CSV table of C-alpha atoms in Angstrom, one decimal:
chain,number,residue,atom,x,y,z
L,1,UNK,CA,0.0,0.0,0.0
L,2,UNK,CA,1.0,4.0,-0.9
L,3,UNK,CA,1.4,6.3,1.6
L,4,UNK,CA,-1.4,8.4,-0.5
L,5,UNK,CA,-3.6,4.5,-0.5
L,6,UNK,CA,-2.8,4.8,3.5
L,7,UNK,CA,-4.1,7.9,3.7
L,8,UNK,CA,-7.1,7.7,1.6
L,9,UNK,CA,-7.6,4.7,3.6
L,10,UNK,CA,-7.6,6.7,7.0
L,11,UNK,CA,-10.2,9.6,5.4
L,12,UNK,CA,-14.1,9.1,6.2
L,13,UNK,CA,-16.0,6.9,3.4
L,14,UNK,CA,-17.4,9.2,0.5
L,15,UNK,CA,-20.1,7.5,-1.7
L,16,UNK,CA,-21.3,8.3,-5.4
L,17,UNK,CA,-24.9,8.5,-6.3
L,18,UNK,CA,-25.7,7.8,-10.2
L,19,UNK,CA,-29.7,8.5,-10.9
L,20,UNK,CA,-30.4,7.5,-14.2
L,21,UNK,CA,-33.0,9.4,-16.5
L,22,UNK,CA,-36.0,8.9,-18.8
L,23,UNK,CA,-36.6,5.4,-20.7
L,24,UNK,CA,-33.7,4.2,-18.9
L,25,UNK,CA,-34.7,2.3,-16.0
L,26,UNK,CA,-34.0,-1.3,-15.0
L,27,UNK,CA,-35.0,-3.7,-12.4
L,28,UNK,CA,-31.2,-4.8,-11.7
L,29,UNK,CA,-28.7,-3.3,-10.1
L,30,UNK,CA,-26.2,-4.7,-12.0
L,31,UNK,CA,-25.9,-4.5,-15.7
L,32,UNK,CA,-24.4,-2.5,-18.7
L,33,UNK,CA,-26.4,0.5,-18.0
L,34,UNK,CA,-24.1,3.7,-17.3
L,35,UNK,CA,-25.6,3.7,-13.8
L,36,UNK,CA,-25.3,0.1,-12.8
L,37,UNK,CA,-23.3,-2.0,-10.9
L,38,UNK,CA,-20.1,-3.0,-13.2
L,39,UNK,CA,-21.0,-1.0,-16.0
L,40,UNK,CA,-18.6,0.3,-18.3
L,41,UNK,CA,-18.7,4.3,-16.7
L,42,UNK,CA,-18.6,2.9,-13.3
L,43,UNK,CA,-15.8,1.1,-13.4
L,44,UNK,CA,-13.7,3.6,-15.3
L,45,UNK,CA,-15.4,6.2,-12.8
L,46,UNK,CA,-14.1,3.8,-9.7
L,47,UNK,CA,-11.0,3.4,-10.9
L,48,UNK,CA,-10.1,7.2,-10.9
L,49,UNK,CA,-11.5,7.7,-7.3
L,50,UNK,CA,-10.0,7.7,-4.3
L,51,UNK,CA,-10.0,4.7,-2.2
L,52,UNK,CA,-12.0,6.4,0.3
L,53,UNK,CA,-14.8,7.3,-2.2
L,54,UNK,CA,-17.0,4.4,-3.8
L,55,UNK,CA,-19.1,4.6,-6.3
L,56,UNK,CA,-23.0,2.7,-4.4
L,57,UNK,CA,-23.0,-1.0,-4.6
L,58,UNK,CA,-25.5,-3.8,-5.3
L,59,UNK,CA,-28.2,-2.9,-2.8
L,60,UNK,CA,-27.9,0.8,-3.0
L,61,UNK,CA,-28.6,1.6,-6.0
L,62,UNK,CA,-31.1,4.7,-6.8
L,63,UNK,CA,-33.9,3.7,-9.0
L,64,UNK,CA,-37.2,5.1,-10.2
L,65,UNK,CA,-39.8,4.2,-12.7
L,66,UNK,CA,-38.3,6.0,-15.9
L,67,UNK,CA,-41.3,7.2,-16.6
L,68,UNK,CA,-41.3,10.7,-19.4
L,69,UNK,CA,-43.6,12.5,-16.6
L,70,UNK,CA,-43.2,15.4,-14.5
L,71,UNK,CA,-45.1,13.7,-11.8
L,72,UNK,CA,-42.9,10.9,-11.7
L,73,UNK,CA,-39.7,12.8,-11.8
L,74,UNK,CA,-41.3,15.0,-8.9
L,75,UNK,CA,-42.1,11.5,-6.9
L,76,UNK,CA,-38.3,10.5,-8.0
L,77,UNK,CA,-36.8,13.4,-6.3
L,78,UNK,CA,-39.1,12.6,-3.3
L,79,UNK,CA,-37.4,9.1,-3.0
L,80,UNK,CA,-34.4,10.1,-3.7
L,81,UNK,CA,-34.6,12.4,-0.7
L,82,UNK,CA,-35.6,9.8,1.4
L,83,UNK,CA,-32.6,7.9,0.6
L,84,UNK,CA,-30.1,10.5,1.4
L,85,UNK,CA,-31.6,10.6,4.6
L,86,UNK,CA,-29.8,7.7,5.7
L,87,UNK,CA,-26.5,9.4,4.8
L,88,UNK,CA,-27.3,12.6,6.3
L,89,UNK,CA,-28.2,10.7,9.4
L,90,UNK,CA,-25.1,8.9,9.3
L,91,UNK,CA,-23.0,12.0,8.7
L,92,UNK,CA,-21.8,9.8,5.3
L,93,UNK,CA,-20.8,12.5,2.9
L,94,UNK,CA,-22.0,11.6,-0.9
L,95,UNK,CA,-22.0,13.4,-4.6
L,96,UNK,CA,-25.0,13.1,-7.4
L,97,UNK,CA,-24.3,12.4,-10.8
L,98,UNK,CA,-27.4,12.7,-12.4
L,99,UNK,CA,-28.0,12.1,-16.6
L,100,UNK,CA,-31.2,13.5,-18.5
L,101,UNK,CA,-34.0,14.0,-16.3
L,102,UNK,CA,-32.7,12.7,-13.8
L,103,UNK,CA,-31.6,16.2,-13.2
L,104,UNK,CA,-35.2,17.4,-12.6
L,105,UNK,CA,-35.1,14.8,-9.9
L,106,UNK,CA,-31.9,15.9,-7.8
L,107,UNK,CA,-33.3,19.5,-8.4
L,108,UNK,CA,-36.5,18.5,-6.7
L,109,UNK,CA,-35.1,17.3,-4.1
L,110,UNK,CA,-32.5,19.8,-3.0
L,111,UNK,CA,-36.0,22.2,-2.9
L,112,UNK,CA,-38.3,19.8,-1.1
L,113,UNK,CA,-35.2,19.8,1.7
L,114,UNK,CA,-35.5,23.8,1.7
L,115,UNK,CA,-39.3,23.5,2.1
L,116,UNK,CA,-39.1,20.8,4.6
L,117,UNK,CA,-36.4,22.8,6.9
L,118,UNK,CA,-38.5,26.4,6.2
L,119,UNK,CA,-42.0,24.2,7.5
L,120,UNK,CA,-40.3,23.2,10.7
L,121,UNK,CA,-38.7,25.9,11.5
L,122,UNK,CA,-35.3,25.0,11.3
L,123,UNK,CA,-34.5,27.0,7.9
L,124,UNK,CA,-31.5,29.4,9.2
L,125,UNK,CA,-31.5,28.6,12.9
L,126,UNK,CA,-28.5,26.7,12.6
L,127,UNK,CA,-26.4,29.0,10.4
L,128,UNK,CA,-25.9,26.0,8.5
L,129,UNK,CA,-26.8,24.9,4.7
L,130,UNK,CA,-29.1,22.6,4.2
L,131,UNK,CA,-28.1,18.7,3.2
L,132,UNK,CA,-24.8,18.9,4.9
L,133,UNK,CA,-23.3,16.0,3.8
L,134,UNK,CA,-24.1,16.7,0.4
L,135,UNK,CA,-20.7,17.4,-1.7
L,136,UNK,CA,-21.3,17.5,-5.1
L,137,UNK,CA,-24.4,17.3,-7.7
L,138,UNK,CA,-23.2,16.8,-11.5
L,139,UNK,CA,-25.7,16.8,-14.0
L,140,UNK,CA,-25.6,15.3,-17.6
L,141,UNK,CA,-27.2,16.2,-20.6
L,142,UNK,CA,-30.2,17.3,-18.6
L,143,UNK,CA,-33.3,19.4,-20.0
L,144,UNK,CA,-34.8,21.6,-17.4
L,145,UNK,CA,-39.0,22.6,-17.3
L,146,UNK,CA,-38.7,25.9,-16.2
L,147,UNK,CA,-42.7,26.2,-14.9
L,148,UNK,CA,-44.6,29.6,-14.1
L,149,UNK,CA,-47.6,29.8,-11.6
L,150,UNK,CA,-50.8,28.1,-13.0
L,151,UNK,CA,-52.8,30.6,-14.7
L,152,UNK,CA,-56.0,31.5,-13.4
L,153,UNK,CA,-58.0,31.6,-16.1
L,154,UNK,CA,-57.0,28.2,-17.4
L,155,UNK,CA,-60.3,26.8,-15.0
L,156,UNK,CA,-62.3,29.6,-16.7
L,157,UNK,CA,-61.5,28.8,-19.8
L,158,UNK,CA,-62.8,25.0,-19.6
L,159,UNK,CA,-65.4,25.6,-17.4
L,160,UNK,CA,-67.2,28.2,-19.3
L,161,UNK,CA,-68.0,26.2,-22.0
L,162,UNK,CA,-68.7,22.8,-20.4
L,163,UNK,CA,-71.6,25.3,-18.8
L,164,UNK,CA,-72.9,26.8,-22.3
L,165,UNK,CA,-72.9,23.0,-23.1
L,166,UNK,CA,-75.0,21.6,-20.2
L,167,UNK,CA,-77.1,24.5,-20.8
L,168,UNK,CA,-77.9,24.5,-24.2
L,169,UNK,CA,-78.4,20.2,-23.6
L,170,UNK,CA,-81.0,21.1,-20.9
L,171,UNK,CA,-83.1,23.7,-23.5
L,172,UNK,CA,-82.7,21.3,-26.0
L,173,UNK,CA,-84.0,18.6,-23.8
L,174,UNK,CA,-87.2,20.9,-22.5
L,175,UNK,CA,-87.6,21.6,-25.8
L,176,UNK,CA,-88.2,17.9,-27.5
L,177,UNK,CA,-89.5,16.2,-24.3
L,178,UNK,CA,-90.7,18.8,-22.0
L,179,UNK,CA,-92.4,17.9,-18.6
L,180,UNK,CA,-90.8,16.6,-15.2
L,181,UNK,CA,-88.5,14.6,-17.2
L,182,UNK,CA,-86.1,17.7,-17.3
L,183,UNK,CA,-85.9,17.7,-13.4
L,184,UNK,CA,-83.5,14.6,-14.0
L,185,UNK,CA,-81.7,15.9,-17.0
L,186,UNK,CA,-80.6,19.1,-15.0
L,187,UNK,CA,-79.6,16.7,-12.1
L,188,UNK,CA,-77.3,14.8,-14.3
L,189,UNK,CA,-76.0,17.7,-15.5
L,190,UNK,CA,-75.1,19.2,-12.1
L,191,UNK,CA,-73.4,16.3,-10.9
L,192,UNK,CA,-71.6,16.2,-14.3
L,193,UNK,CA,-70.3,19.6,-13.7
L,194,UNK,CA,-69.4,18.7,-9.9
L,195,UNK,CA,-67.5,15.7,-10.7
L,196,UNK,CA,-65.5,17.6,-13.1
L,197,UNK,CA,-65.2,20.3,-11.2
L,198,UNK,CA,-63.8,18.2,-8.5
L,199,UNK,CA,-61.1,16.5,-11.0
L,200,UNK,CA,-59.9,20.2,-12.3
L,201,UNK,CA,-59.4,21.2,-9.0
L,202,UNK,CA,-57.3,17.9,-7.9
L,203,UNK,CA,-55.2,19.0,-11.1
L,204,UNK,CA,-54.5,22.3,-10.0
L,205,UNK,CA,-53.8,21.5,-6.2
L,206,UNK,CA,-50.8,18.9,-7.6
L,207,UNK,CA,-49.7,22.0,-10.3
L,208,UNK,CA,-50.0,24.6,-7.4
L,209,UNK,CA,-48.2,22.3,-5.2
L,210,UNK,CA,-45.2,21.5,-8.2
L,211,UNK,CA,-45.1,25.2,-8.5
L,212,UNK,CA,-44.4,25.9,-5.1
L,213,UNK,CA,-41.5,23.7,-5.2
L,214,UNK,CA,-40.1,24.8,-8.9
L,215,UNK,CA,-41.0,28.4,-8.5
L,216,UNK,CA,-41.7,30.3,-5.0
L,217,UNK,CA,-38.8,28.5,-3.4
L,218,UNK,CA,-36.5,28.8,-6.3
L,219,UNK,CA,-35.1,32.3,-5.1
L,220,UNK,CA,-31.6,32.9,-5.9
L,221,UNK,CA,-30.9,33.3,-2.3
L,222,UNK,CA,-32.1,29.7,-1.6
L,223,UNK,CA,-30.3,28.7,-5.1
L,224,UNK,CA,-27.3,30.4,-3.5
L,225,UNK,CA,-27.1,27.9,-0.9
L,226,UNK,CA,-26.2,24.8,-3.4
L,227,UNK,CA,-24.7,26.5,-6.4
L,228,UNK,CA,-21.0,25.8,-5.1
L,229,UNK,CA,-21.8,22.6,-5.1
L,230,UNK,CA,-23.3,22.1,-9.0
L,231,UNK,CA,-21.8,21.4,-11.9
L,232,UNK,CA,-24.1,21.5,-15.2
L,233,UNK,CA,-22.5,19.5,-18.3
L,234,UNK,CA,-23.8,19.3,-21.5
L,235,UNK,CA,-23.5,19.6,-25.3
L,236,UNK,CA,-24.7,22.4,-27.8
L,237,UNK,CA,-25.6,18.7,-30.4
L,238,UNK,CA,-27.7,17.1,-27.3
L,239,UNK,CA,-31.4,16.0,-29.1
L,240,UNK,CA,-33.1,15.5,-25.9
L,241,UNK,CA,-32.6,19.1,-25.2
L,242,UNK,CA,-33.0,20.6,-28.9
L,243,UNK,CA,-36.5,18.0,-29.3
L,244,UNK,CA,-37.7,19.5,-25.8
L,245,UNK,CA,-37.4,23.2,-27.5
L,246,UNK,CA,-38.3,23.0,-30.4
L,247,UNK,CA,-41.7,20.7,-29.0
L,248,UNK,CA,-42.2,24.0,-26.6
L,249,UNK,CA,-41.6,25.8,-29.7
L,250,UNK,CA,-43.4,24.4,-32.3
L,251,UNK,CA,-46.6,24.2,-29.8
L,252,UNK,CA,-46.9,28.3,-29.9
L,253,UNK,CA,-46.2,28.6,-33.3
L,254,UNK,CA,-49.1,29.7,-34.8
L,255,UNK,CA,-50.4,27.7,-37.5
L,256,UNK,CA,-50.5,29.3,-41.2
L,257,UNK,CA,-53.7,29.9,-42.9
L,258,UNK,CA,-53.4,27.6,-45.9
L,259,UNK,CA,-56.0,28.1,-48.7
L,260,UNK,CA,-58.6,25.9,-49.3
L,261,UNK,CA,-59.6,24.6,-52.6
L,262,UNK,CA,-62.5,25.5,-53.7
L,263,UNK,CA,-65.0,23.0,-53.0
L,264,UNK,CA,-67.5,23.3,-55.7
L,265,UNK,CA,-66.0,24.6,-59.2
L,266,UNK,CA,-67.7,27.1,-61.5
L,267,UNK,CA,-68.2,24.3,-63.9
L,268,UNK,CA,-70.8,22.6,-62.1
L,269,UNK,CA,-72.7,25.0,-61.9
L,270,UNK,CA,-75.7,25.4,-64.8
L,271,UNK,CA,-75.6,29.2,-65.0
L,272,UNK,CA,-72.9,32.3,-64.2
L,273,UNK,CA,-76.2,33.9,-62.3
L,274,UNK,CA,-76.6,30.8,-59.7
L,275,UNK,CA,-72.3,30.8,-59.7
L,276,UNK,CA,-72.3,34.5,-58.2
L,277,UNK,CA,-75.7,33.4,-56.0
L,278,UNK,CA,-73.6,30.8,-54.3
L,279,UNK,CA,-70.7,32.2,-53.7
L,280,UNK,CA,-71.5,33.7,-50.2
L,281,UNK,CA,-72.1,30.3,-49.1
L,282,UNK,CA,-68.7,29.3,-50.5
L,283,UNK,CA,-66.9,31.7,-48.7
L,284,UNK,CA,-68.5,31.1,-45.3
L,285,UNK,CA,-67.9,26.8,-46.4
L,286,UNK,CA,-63.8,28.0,-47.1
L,287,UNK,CA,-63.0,30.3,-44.2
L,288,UNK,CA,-65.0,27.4,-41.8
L,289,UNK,CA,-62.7,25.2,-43.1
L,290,UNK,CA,-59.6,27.2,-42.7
L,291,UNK,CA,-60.6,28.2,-39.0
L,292,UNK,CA,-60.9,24.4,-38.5
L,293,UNK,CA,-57.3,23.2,-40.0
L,294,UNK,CA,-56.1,25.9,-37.8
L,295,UNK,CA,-58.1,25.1,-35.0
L,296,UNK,CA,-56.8,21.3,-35.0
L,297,UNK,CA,-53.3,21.7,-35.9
L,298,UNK,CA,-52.7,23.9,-32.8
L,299,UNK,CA,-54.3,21.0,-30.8
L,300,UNK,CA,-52.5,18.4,-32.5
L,301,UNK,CA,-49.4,20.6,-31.9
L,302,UNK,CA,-50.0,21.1,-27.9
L,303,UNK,CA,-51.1,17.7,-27.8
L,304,UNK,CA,-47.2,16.3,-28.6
L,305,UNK,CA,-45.5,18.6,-26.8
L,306,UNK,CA,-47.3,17.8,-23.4
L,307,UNK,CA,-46.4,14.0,-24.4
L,308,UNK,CA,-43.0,15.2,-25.1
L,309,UNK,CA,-42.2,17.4,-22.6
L,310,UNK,CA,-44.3,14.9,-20.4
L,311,UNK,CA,-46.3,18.2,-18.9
L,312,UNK,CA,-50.4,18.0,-17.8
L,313,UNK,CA,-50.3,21.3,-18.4
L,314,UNK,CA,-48.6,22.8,-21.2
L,315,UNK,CA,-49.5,26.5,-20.0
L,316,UNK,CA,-47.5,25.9,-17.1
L,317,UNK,CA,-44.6,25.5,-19.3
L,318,UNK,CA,-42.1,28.9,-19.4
L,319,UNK,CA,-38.9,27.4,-20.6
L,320,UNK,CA,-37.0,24.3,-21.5
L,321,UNK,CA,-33.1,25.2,-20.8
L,322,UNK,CA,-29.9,22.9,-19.7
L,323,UNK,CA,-29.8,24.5,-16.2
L,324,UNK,CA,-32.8,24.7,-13.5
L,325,UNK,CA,-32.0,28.8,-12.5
L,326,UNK,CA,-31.0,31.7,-13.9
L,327,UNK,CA,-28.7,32.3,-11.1
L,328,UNK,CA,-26.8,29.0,-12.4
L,329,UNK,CA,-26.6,30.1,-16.2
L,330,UNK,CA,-23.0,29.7,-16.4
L,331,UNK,CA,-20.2,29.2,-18.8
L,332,UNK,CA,-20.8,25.1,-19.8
L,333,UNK,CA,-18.2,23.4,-18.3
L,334,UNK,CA,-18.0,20.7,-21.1
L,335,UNK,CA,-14.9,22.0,-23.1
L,336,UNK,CA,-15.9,22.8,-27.3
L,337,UNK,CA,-13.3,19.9,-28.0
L,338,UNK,CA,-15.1,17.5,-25.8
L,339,UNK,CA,-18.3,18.2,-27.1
L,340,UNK,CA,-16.6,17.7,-30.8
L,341,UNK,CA,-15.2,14.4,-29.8
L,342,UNK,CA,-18.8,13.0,-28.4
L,343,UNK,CA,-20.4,14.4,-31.5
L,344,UNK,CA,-17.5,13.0,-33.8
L,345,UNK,CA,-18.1,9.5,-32.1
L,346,UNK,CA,-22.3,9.3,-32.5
L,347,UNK,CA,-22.1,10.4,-35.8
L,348,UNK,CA,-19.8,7.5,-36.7
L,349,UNK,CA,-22.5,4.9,-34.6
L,350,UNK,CA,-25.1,6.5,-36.3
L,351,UNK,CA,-23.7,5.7,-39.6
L,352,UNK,CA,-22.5,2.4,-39.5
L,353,UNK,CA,-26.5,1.9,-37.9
L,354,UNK,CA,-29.4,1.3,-40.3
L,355,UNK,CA,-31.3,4.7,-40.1
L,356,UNK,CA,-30.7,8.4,-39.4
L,357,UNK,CA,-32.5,8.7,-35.8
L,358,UNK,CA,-31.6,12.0,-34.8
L,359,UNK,CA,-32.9,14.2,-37.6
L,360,UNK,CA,-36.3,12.7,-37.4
L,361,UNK,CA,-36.6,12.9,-33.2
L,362,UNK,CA,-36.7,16.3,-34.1
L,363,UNK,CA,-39.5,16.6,-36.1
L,364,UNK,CA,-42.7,17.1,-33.9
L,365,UNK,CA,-44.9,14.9,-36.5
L,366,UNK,CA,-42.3,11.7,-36.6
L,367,UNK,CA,-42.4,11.6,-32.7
L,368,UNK,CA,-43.6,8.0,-31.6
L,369,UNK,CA,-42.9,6.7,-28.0
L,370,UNK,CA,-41.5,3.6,-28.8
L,371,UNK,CA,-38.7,5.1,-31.3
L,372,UNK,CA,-38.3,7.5,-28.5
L,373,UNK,CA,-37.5,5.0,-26.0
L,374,UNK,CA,-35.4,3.1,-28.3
L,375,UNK,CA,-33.2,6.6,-29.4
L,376,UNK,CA,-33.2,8.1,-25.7
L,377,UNK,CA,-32.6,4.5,-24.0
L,378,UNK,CA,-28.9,4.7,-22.4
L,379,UNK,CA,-27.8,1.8,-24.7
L,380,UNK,CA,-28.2,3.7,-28.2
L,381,UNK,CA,-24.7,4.9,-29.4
L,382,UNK,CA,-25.9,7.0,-32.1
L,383,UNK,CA,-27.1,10.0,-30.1
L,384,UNK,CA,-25.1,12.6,-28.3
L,385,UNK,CA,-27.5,12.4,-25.5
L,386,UNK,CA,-27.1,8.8,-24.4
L,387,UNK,CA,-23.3,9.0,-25.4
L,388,UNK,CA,-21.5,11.4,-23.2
L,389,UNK,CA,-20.6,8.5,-20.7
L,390,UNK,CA,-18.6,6.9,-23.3
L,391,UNK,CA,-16.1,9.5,-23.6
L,392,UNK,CA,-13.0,9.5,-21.3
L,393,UNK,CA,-13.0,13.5,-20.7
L,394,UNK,CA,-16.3,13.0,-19.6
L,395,UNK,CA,-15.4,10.3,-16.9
L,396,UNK,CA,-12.2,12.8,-16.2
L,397,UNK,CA,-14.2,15.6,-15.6
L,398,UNK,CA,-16.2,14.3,-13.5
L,399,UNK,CA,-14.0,12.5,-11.1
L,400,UNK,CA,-12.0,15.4,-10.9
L,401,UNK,CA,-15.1,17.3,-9.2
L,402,UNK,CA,-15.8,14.4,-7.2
L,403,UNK,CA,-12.0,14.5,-6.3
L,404,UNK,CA,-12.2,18.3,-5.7
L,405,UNK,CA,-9.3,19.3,-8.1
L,406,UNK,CA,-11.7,19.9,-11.1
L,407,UNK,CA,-14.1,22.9,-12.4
């Protein structure tokens, strides 16, 4: 043994945390996944540790569902809070590296701690920050929501004309059938209108509740309190990030007014005198028509990008950006070269593969789930995004900030 192995060995145990992102889950802890046990990362990771600092082990290992949800990455960061615990408790000091969305989930979780401390009371009584034991939180390739409160008039907006609806029902009912029998129809109505009255409201009470952890504890002076301790990496070519805009994008774009073609043609008709007759009818048919495209291709459009984004609520949305704050908008601390090289080496796997995957994830109308899951997966070598883990500057940088002689 080396006096610096002897004295590694003498220094209080350090662990590593790897939480995985979207698509990427797995019910083993060991396995080729970047973030299992044995993997190719973690053992080149391991090897340029300390002896004192291990990477978790077969029993330990942070998992959640995978799932491309905001919920679910909210109810990730609340178990991965209740993991640290232990090592808080313990006084075991410990560092995040955190891929994809698995960044939303460490983010989460720093701000449920803040709320947490702020609720009991314990928020600045100590003078100390908050998660101790917490050294480091690196995040990878990871595509922040940026959220805004819930509007107000988003519950106006469906309600008002679910009540023009159950109205206009009820005179149309009175109006055909008459007699007692409306009693009943007005009833079903009412409860109709309750019931979904009660389910809007259970949808904004969990967005109000999200937004108080993603927004009205996200001050800078409560950001303050972890940015020495993060460390955003990511690449300018990452698709998960570039789909995730151009989704948000492409969603309040409006959608062009393309002409319609004229439905019924002046030869069909016997004379030029019933022609000019009908054509106030035609233009009320066309601009119907045009309204309607318009009408359904801005659905069609919001529709994807809450599937994308995974959002309820795409009105919610402000932002999709590589870091969770302003206040950590920093220079990216993934070197131009570095970014070249992982570029350099998933163009070369996406040649020698069968198809060109990344051009068509980001195009809105090719999205399917399944190719999604199959592109964004951790195994696929042909993306940037699923790729950074691969490259030995990568591995370097991050143990160096582990180590505490890096960025």
């Amino acid at each position: 043994m080396t006096g610096q192995e002897a004295a590694d060995s003498d220094r209080p145990e350090e662990v590593v945390i790897l939480v995985h992102g979207t698509f990427s889950a797995d019910k083993k802890d060991e396995g080729e996944r970047w973030w299992q046990v044995g993997s190719d990362f973690y053992t080149k990771l391991s090897a340029q540790l300390p002896g004192h600092i291990r990477l978790v082990g077969p029993g330990e290992v942070f998992r959640w569902g995978g799932e491309n949800s905001n919920v679910h990455r909210v109810g990730a960061g609340l178990d991965l809070l209740r993991m640290i615990e232990g090592y808080e408790a313990r006084g075991v000091p410990y560092h995040i590296v955190a891929h994809s969305h698995g960044g939303t989930a460490v983010w989460v979780m720093l701000f449920q701690e803040l709320v947490r401390r702020r609720n009991s009371g314990a928020a600045d009584a100590d003078g100390t920050k908050p998660l101790g034991m917490l050294r480091n939180v690196i995040t990878v390739g990871s595509p922040f929501i940026h959220l805004q409160k819930l509007p107000g008039h988003v519950l106006y907006r469906v309600l008002k004309p679910l009540v023009l609806i159950s109205l206009l029902a009820g005179i149309l009912w009175d109006m055909i059938f008459g007699g007692p029998t409306i009693h009943a129809v007005y009833a079903f109505v009412v409860t109709l209108m309750v019931s979904y009255f009660l389910s809007l409201l259970s949808m904004a009470t969990r967005a109000i509740v999200h937004n108080q952890i993603n927004i009205q504890h996200q001050r800078p002076a409560d950001v303050a309190l972890f940015s020495d301790r993060w460390l955003g990496l990511w690449s300018e070519d990452d698709e998960a990030i570039a789909l995730l805009q151009a989704a948000l994008r492409g969603s309040r774009t409006p959608p062009e007014l393309k002409d319609i073609d004229d439905p019924f043609p002046k030869s069909i008709f016997q004379t030029e005198l019933h022609y000019r007759l009908m054509q106030p009818a035609m233009l009320v048919r066309r601009v119907t028509q045009k309204r309607f495209r318009v009408f359904l291709d801005g659905l069609l459009k919001k529709r994807a990008a809450s599937l994308i984004l995974g959002v309820q609520n795409l009105e919610t949305v402000r932002a999709v950006e590589p870091w969770p704050h302003p206040a950590l908008k920093r220079e990216n601390a993934l070197p131009p070269e570095v970014q070249a090289n992982i570029r350099k080496r998933s163009d070369a796997a996406l040649a020698a593969s069968s198809g060109g995957a990344r051009p068509a994830l980001l195009q809105m109308t090719d999205w399917e789930l399944e190719e999604a899951r199959k592109a964004f997966g951790d195994t696929n070598k042909a993306m940037v995004h699923t790729t950074y883990f691969d490259d030995p500057d990568v591995v370097r940088i991050i143990a160096e900030r582990i180590r505490g002689d890096g960025a």
